[in-house]
Amino acid sequence: MAETNRRILSGMRSTNPRLHLGNYEGALRNWVDLQNEGYDLFCMVADLHALTTMAENSGEVSRNAREIAKDYIAAGIDPAKSVVFIQSHVPEHSEAHVLLSMMTPLGWLERTPTYKEKQTDLGGAEREPYGLLGYPVLQTVDILLYKPYGVPVGRDQAPHLEIGNDIALRFNRITGKEVFAPYKYLIPEDENRAKLPGLDMRKMSKSYDNCIYLSDSEDETAEKLKSAFTTPTKLRKTDPGIPEGCAVCQYLRVYSPNWEAAWNEDRAGERGCMQSKKEATEAINEYLRPMRERRKELDGDAIEDILRDGAKRAREFAGATLAEMRAAMGMY
Ligand code: TYM
């Protein structure tokens, strides 16, 4: 009987030293659940992907990577069960990236929505690094090297995952060998978690400065919630609210067991936004308290040991897949 594949791979870019609630709801929360259900996780920090926009600050990218690994562990990733590693510590990713980049049509990459957005932000081909175009190829490598059953991510990663499965099929077709099988996209069913809104109701994202960070203090969280976006036409408690369009009500829905009653009262003009903000602050702080405590106890040396061990375990698996890729291509 074929062995059941229970491997899972996912990653986060180290553009920032801290993960936010969107990263947690879209991805990390699922990682922890999958780990606790007995799946074998590879939890990567994507420092090379961070370099596509931060090559001038490579030292910072590397320092951030350690902080992100701390967030993984504080959130419940157990390095005794799951492999935690930094992408560039596993050089097999770079070699496999070169091989797959020879088989990926340029048109697929140019059509990627995230590429088009970043290209516009950067302001022209002279400023745009060559590596940015290959971003989804590198992401595909990250995934395929571990031959996972599934990849848990937020909704915004869906286009990259689609290209990844297309590249896998293309590799098999070109080489005539079944090296890669399609993997599943594990995106939260709840749309609110798959794309968690930020304090201003746009998608929560570091670049919009609208984030609640996992490692924010309780006071910082309270301050942020005070200025969060609510129903603009609800000026008084008695004005009816529209909870679907209110950031605070969205957080209540994710973190408060009494969210339905709160939403009904909001709609009926029976509760003020201040009350909702207070309740959302309490619910978020209570939810994050154990993670925040654990994070304070993690020391830098312990993280280096975890990452060294993680890279070793990741290299064993990635090395075997890379050897298979080379063999399939007839390269020796
Ligand atoms: P990144 O670093 O932008 O985001 C990390 C993860 O957080 C999710 N996410 C969100 N989910 C819900 N609501 C939000 N507001 C929100 N903001 C971010 C993202 O969907 C993602 O799951 N390209 C990837 C990193 C990567 C990767 C990989 C992922 C590199 N290699 C291999 C999976 C597999 C990225 O930039 O994620």
Coordinates of C-alpha atoms and ligand atoms in Angstrom, one line a residue:
M1 CA 0.0 0.0 0.0
A2 CA 1.3 3.5 -0.9
E3 CA 2.5 5.5 2.1
T4 CA 0.1 8.4 2.9
N5 CA 1.8 11.7 2.3
R6 CA 1.4 13.9 5.4
R7 CA 4.0 16.4 4.6
I8 CA 3.2 20.1 4.7
L9 CA 5.4 23.0 3.5
S10 CA 4.8 26.7 3.9
G11 CA 6.7 29.9 4.5
M12 CA 6.7 33.7 5.2
R13 CA 9.0 36.4 3.9
S14 CA 11.3 38.1 6.3
T15 CA 10.6 41.6 5.1
N16 CA 9.6 42.5 8.7
P17 CA 10.8 41.3 12.1
R18 CA 7.3 40.6 13.3
L19 CA 4.3 38.6 12.0
H20 CA 0.8 40.2 12.1
L21 CA -2.6 38.8 12.8
G22 CA -3.2 38.3 9.1
N23 CA -0.2 36.0 8.7
Y24 CA -1.5 34.1 11.7
E25 CA -5.1 33.7 10.6
G26 CA -4.3 33.0 6.9
A27 CA -1.5 30.6 7.5
L28 CA 0.3 30.1 10.9
R29 CA -2.9 29.1 12.8
N30 CA -3.4 26.3 10.2
W31 CA 0.2 25.2 10.5
V32 CA -0.1 24.7 14.2
D33 CA -3.4 22.8 13.9
L34 CA -1.9 20.6 11.2
Q35 CA 1.2 19.9 13.3
N36 CA -1.1 19.0 16.2
E37 CA -3.1 16.6 14.0
G38 CA 0.2 14.7 13.3
Y39 CA 1.2 16.2 9.9
D40 CA 4.9 16.6 9.2
L41 CA 5.6 20.3 8.8
F42 CA 8.4 22.2 7.0
C43 CA 8.1 25.8 8.3
M44 CA 10.3 28.0 6.2
V45 CA 11.4 31.6 6.6
A46 CA 11.7 32.9 3.1
D47 CA 14.7 35.2 3.3
L48 CA 15.5 34.9 -0.4
H49 CA 12.0 36.0 -1.3
A50 CA 12.4 39.0 1.0
L51 CA 15.5 40.0 -1.0
T52 CA 13.4 40.5 -4.2
T53 CA 12.4 43.9 -2.6
M54 CA 15.1 44.4 0.0
A55 CA 18.4 43.5 -1.5
E56 CA 19.9 46.8 -0.2
N57 CA 19.0 45.7 3.4
S58 CA 20.1 42.0 3.3
G59 CA 21.5 42.1 6.9
E60 CA 18.1 43.2 8.1
V61 CA 16.4 40.5 6.1
S62 CA 18.6 37.9 7.9
R63 CA 18.0 39.4 11.4
N64 CA 14.3 39.5 10.7
A65 CA 14.4 35.8 9.8
R66 CA 15.4 34.9 13.3
E67 CA 12.6 37.0 14.8
I68 CA 10.0 35.3 12.5
A69 CA 11.2 31.9 13.6
K70 CA 10.6 33.1 17.1
D71 CA 7.0 34.0 16.2
Y72 CA 6.5 30.6 14.7
I73 CA 7.6 28.9 17.9
A74 CA 5.7 31.3 20.1
A75 CA 2.5 30.6 18.1
G76 CA 2.9 26.8 18.8
I77 CA 5.2 25.4 16.2
D78 CA 7.2 22.8 18.2
P79 CA 10.7 22.3 16.7
A80 CA 10.8 18.8 18.1
K81 CA 7.9 17.9 15.8
S82 CA 8.3 20.3 12.9
V83 CA 11.2 21.5 10.8
V84 CA 11.9 25.2 11.2
F85 CA 14.5 26.6 8.8
I86 CA 15.7 29.6 6.8
Q87 CA 15.4 29.2 3.0
S88 CA 19.0 30.4 2.2
H89 CA 20.4 27.8 4.7
V90 CA 19.2 25.1 2.3
P91 CA 21.2 25.9 -0.9
E92 CA 19.3 23.2 -2.8
H93 CA 16.6 25.8 -3.3
S94 CA 18.9 28.0 -5.3
E95 CA 20.1 25.2 -7.6
A96 CA 16.6 23.8 -8.2
H97 CA 15.5 27.4 -8.9
V98 CA 18.0 27.6 -11.8
L99 CA 16.7 24.3 -13.2
L100 CA 13.0 25.2 -13.0
S101 CA 13.6 28.7 -14.3
M102 CA 14.8 27.1 -17.6
M103 CA 11.4 25.4 -18.0
T104 CA 9.0 28.2 -17.0
P105 CA 7.5 30.3 -19.8
L106 CA 8.1 34.0 -19.3
G107 CA 4.4 34.7 -20.1
W108 CA 3.2 32.8 -17.0
L109 CA 5.4 35.0 -14.8
E110 CA 4.6 38.3 -16.5
R111 CA 0.9 37.6 -16.0
T112 CA 1.2 37.0 -12.2
P113 CA -1.0 39.6 -10.5
T114 CA 1.4 40.1 -7.6
Y115 CA 4.2 40.7 -10.1
K116 CA 2.2 43.3 -12.0
E117 CA 1.4 45.2 -8.7
K118 CA 5.0 45.2 -7.5
Q119 CA 6.3 46.2 -11.0
T120 CA 4.0 49.3 -10.9
D121 CA 5.2 50.2 -7.3
L122 CA 8.8 50.0 -8.3
G123 CA 8.5 52.3 -11.2
G124 CA 10.0 50.7 -14.3
A125 CA 12.4 48.0 -15.6
E126 CA 15.6 49.9 -14.6
R127 CA 14.6 49.6 -11.0
E128 CA 13.1 46.2 -11.0
P129 CA 15.4 43.3 -10.0
Y130 CA 15.5 40.3 -12.3
G131 CA 14.8 38.1 -9.3
L132 CA 11.4 39.6 -8.8
L133 CA 10.0 38.1 -12.0
G134 CA 11.2 34.7 -10.9
Y135 CA 9.5 35.0 -7.5
P136 CA 6.9 32.3 -8.2
V137 CA 9.5 29.9 -9.6
L138 CA 11.5 30.2 -6.4
Q139 CA 8.2 29.6 -4.4
T140 CA 7.5 26.6 -6.5
V141 CA 10.9 25.2 -5.8
D142 CA 10.3 25.8 -2.0
I143 CA 7.2 23.6 -2.3
L144 CA 8.2 20.9 -4.8
L145 CA 11.5 20.1 -3.0
Y146 CA 9.5 18.7 -0.1
K147 CA 6.8 17.0 -2.2
P148 CA 4.1 18.1 0.2
Y149 CA 0.5 16.9 0.4
G150 CA -0.6 20.5 0.9
V151 CA 0.5 24.2 1.3
P152 CA -1.4 26.2 4.0
V153 CA -1.5 29.9 3.0
G154 CA -3.8 33.0 2.9
R155 CA -5.9 33.7 -0.2
D156 CA -3.4 36.1 -1.7
Q157 CA -1.0 33.3 -2.4
A158 CA -3.4 31.3 -4.6
P159 CA -1.9 32.6 -8.0
H160 CA 1.6 31.5 -6.9
L161 CA 0.3 28.1 -5.9
E162 CA -1.5 27.7 -9.3
I163 CA 1.7 28.5 -11.2
G164 CA 3.5 26.0 -9.0
N165 CA 1.3 23.1 -10.0
D166 CA 1.6 24.1 -13.6
I167 CA 5.4 24.2 -13.4
A168 CA 5.3 20.7 -11.7
L169 CA 3.3 19.2 -14.6
R170 CA 5.5 20.9 -17.1
F171 CA 8.6 19.4 -15.5
N172 CA 7.1 15.9 -15.6
R173 CA 6.1 16.4 -19.2
I174 CA 9.4 17.7 -20.4
T175 CA 11.5 15.1 -18.6
G176 CA 8.9 12.3 -19.2
K177 CA 9.2 11.3 -15.5
E178 CA 6.6 11.5 -12.8
V179 CA 8.8 13.3 -10.3
F180 CA 6.1 15.7 -8.9
A181 CA 2.5 15.1 -7.9
P182 CA 0.0 18.1 -7.6
Y183 CA -0.3 19.5 -4.0
K184 CA -3.4 21.0 -2.4
Y185 CA -4.0 24.6 -1.5
L186 CA -4.9 24.8 2.2
I187 CA -6.6 28.2 2.4
P188 CA -8.9 28.9 5.4
E189 CA -12.6 28.3 4.4
D190 CA -13.6 31.4 6.4
E191 CA -13.0 34.3 4.0
N192 CA -12.5 36.6 6.9
R193 CA -9.5 34.5 8.0
A194 CA -8.2 33.8 4.5
K195 CA -7.9 37.6 4.0
L196 CA -8.0 39.2 7.4
P197 CA -8.8 43.0 7.2
G198 CA -6.4 45.5 8.7
L199 CA -7.4 48.3 11.1
D200 CA -8.5 50.4 8.1
M201 CA -10.5 47.5 6.5
R202 CA -8.0 47.1 3.6
K203 CA -6.2 43.7 3.7
M204 CA -3.9 43.6 6.7
S205 CA -0.5 44.2 5.4
K206 CA 2.8 45.7 6.7
S207 CA 2.9 48.0 3.6
Y208 CA -0.5 49.6 4.6
D209 CA 0.6 50.2 8.2
N210 CA -2.7 48.7 9.4
C211 CA -1.4 45.7 11.4
I212 CA -1.8 44.2 14.8
Y213 CA 1.4 42.3 15.4
L214 CA 1.5 39.1 17.4
S215 CA 4.2 40.6 19.6
D216 CA 2.5 44.0 20.2
S217 CA 1.9 44.7 23.9
E218 CA -1.6 44.7 25.3
D219 CA -1.5 48.5 25.5
E220 CA -0.3 48.9 21.9
T221 CA -3.2 46.6 20.8
A222 CA -5.7 48.7 22.7
E223 CA -4.3 52.0 21.2
K224 CA -4.6 50.5 17.7
L225 CA -8.1 49.3 18.2
K226 CA -9.2 52.8 19.3
S227 CA -8.5 54.2 15.9
A228 CA -9.8 51.2 13.9
F229 CA -12.3 51.7 11.1
T230 CA -16.0 51.3 12.0
T231 CA -19.3 52.1 10.1
P232 CA -18.7 55.7 8.9
T233 CA -22.4 56.6 9.3
K234 CA -22.6 55.3 12.8
L235 CA -21.9 58.5 14.8
R236 CA -24.0 57.7 17.9
K237 CA -24.7 54.5 19.7
T238 CA -28.2 54.5 18.3
D239 CA -27.2 54.8 14.7
P240 CA -27.4 51.4 12.9
G241 CA -24.0 49.8 12.1
I242 CA -22.9 47.6 9.1
P243 CA -20.8 44.9 10.8
E244 CA -19.7 43.4 7.5
G245 CA -17.8 46.6 6.7
C246 CA -16.4 47.3 10.2
A247 CA -12.9 46.2 11.1
V248 CA -13.7 45.9 14.8
C249 CA -16.8 43.7 14.1
Q250 CA -14.6 41.5 11.9
Y251 CA -12.2 41.0 14.8
L252 CA -15.1 40.2 17.1
R253 CA -16.2 37.6 14.7
V254 CA -12.8 35.8 14.7
Y255 CA -12.0 36.2 18.4
S256 CA -15.2 36.6 20.4
P257 CA -17.6 33.7 21.1
N258 CA -20.4 36.3 21.5
W259 CA -19.9 37.9 18.1
E260 CA -23.4 37.1 16.8
A261 CA -25.1 39.0 19.6
A262 CA -22.7 41.9 19.2
W263 CA -23.3 42.1 15.4
N264 CA -27.1 42.1 16.0
E265 CA -26.8 44.9 18.5
D266 CA -24.6 46.8 16.2
R267 CA -27.1 46.5 13.4
A268 CA -30.0 47.5 15.6
G269 CA -28.2 50.6 17.0
E270 CA -28.1 49.0 20.5
R271 CA -24.4 49.2 21.1
G272 CA -21.7 51.8 20.5
C273 CA -18.4 51.4 18.7
M274 CA -16.5 52.0 21.9
Q275 CA -18.0 49.0 23.5
S276 CA -17.1 46.8 20.4
K277 CA -13.6 48.2 20.4
K278 CA -13.2 47.4 24.1
E279 CA -14.5 43.9 23.7
A280 CA -12.4 43.2 20.6
T281 CA -9.3 44.5 22.4
E282 CA -9.9 42.1 25.3
A283 CA -10.7 39.2 23.1
I284 CA -7.5 39.7 21.0
N285 CA -5.3 40.3 24.0
E286 CA -6.6 37.2 25.7
Y287 CA -6.1 35.1 22.6
L288 CA -2.5 36.3 22.1
R289 CA -1.4 36.4 25.7
P290 CA 0.1 32.8 25.8
M291 CA 2.0 33.5 22.5
R292 CA 3.3 36.8 23.9
E293 CA 4.5 35.2 27.1
R294 CA 6.2 32.3 25.2
R295 CA 7.9 34.7 22.9
K296 CA 9.5 36.6 25.8
E297 CA 11.1 33.4 27.0
L298 CA 12.8 32.5 23.7
D299 CA 16.4 33.3 23.6
G300 CA 18.6 34.0 20.6
D301 CA 21.0 31.1 21.1
A302 CA 18.2 28.5 21.3
I303 CA 16.8 29.8 18.0
E304 CA 20.2 29.5 16.2
D305 CA 20.3 25.8 17.4
I306 CA 16.8 25.2 16.2
L307 CA 17.5 26.8 12.8
R308 CA 20.8 24.8 12.4
D309 CA 19.0 21.6 13.1
G310 CA 16.1 22.6 10.9
A311 CA 18.4 23.3 7.9
K312 CA 20.1 19.9 8.3
R313 CA 16.7 18.1 8.3
A314 CA 15.4 20.2 5.4
R315 CA 18.6 19.6 3.3
E316 CA 18.3 15.9 3.6
F317 CA 14.8 15.9 2.1
A318 CA 15.5 18.7 -0.4
G319 CA 18.8 17.1 -1.5
A320 CA 17.1 13.8 -2.3
T321 CA 14.5 15.6 -4.5
L322 CA 17.1 17.7 -6.2
A323 CA 19.0 14.5 -7.1
E324 CA 15.8 13.1 -8.5
M325 CA 15.3 16.2 -10.6
R326 CA 18.8 16.0 -12.0
A327 CA 18.4 12.3 -12.8
A328 CA 15.0 12.9 -14.5
M329 CA 16.8 15.5 -16.6
G330 CA 19.6 13.1 -17.4
M331 CA 22.2 15.4 -15.8
Y332 CA 25.1 13.7 -14.1
Ligands
TYM1 P1 3.9 36.6 3.0 O1 5.2 36.7 3.7 O2 3.4 37.8 2.2 O3 2.8 36.2 3.9 C1 2.9 35.0 4.8 C2 1.6 34.3 4.9 O4 0.6 35.2 5.5 C3 -0.6 35.2 4.6 N1 -1.2 36.5 4.8 C4 -2.5 36.7 5.1 N2 -3.5 35.9 5.3 C5 -4.7 36.4 5.6 N3 -4.9 37.7 5.7 C6 -4.0 38.6 5.5 N4 -4.2 39.9 5.7 C7 -2.7 38.1 5.2 N5 -1.5 38.7 4.9 C8 -0.6 37.7 4.7 C9 -0.1 34.9 3.2 O5 -1.1 34.5 2.4 C10 1.0 33.9 3.5 O6 0.4 32.6 3.6 N6 5.2 34.2 -1.2 C11 4.9 34.0 0.2 C12 6.1 33.3 1.0 C13 6.5 32.0 0.5 C14 5.8 30.8 0.5 C15 6.7 29.8 -0.1 C16 4.5 30.4 0.9 C17 7.8 31.8 -0.1 N7 7.8 30.5 -0.4 C18 6.3 28.5 -0.3 C19 4.1 29.1 0.7 C20 5.0 28.2 0.1 C21 4.7 35.4 0.8 O7 5.1 36.3 0.3 O8 4.0 35.3 2.0

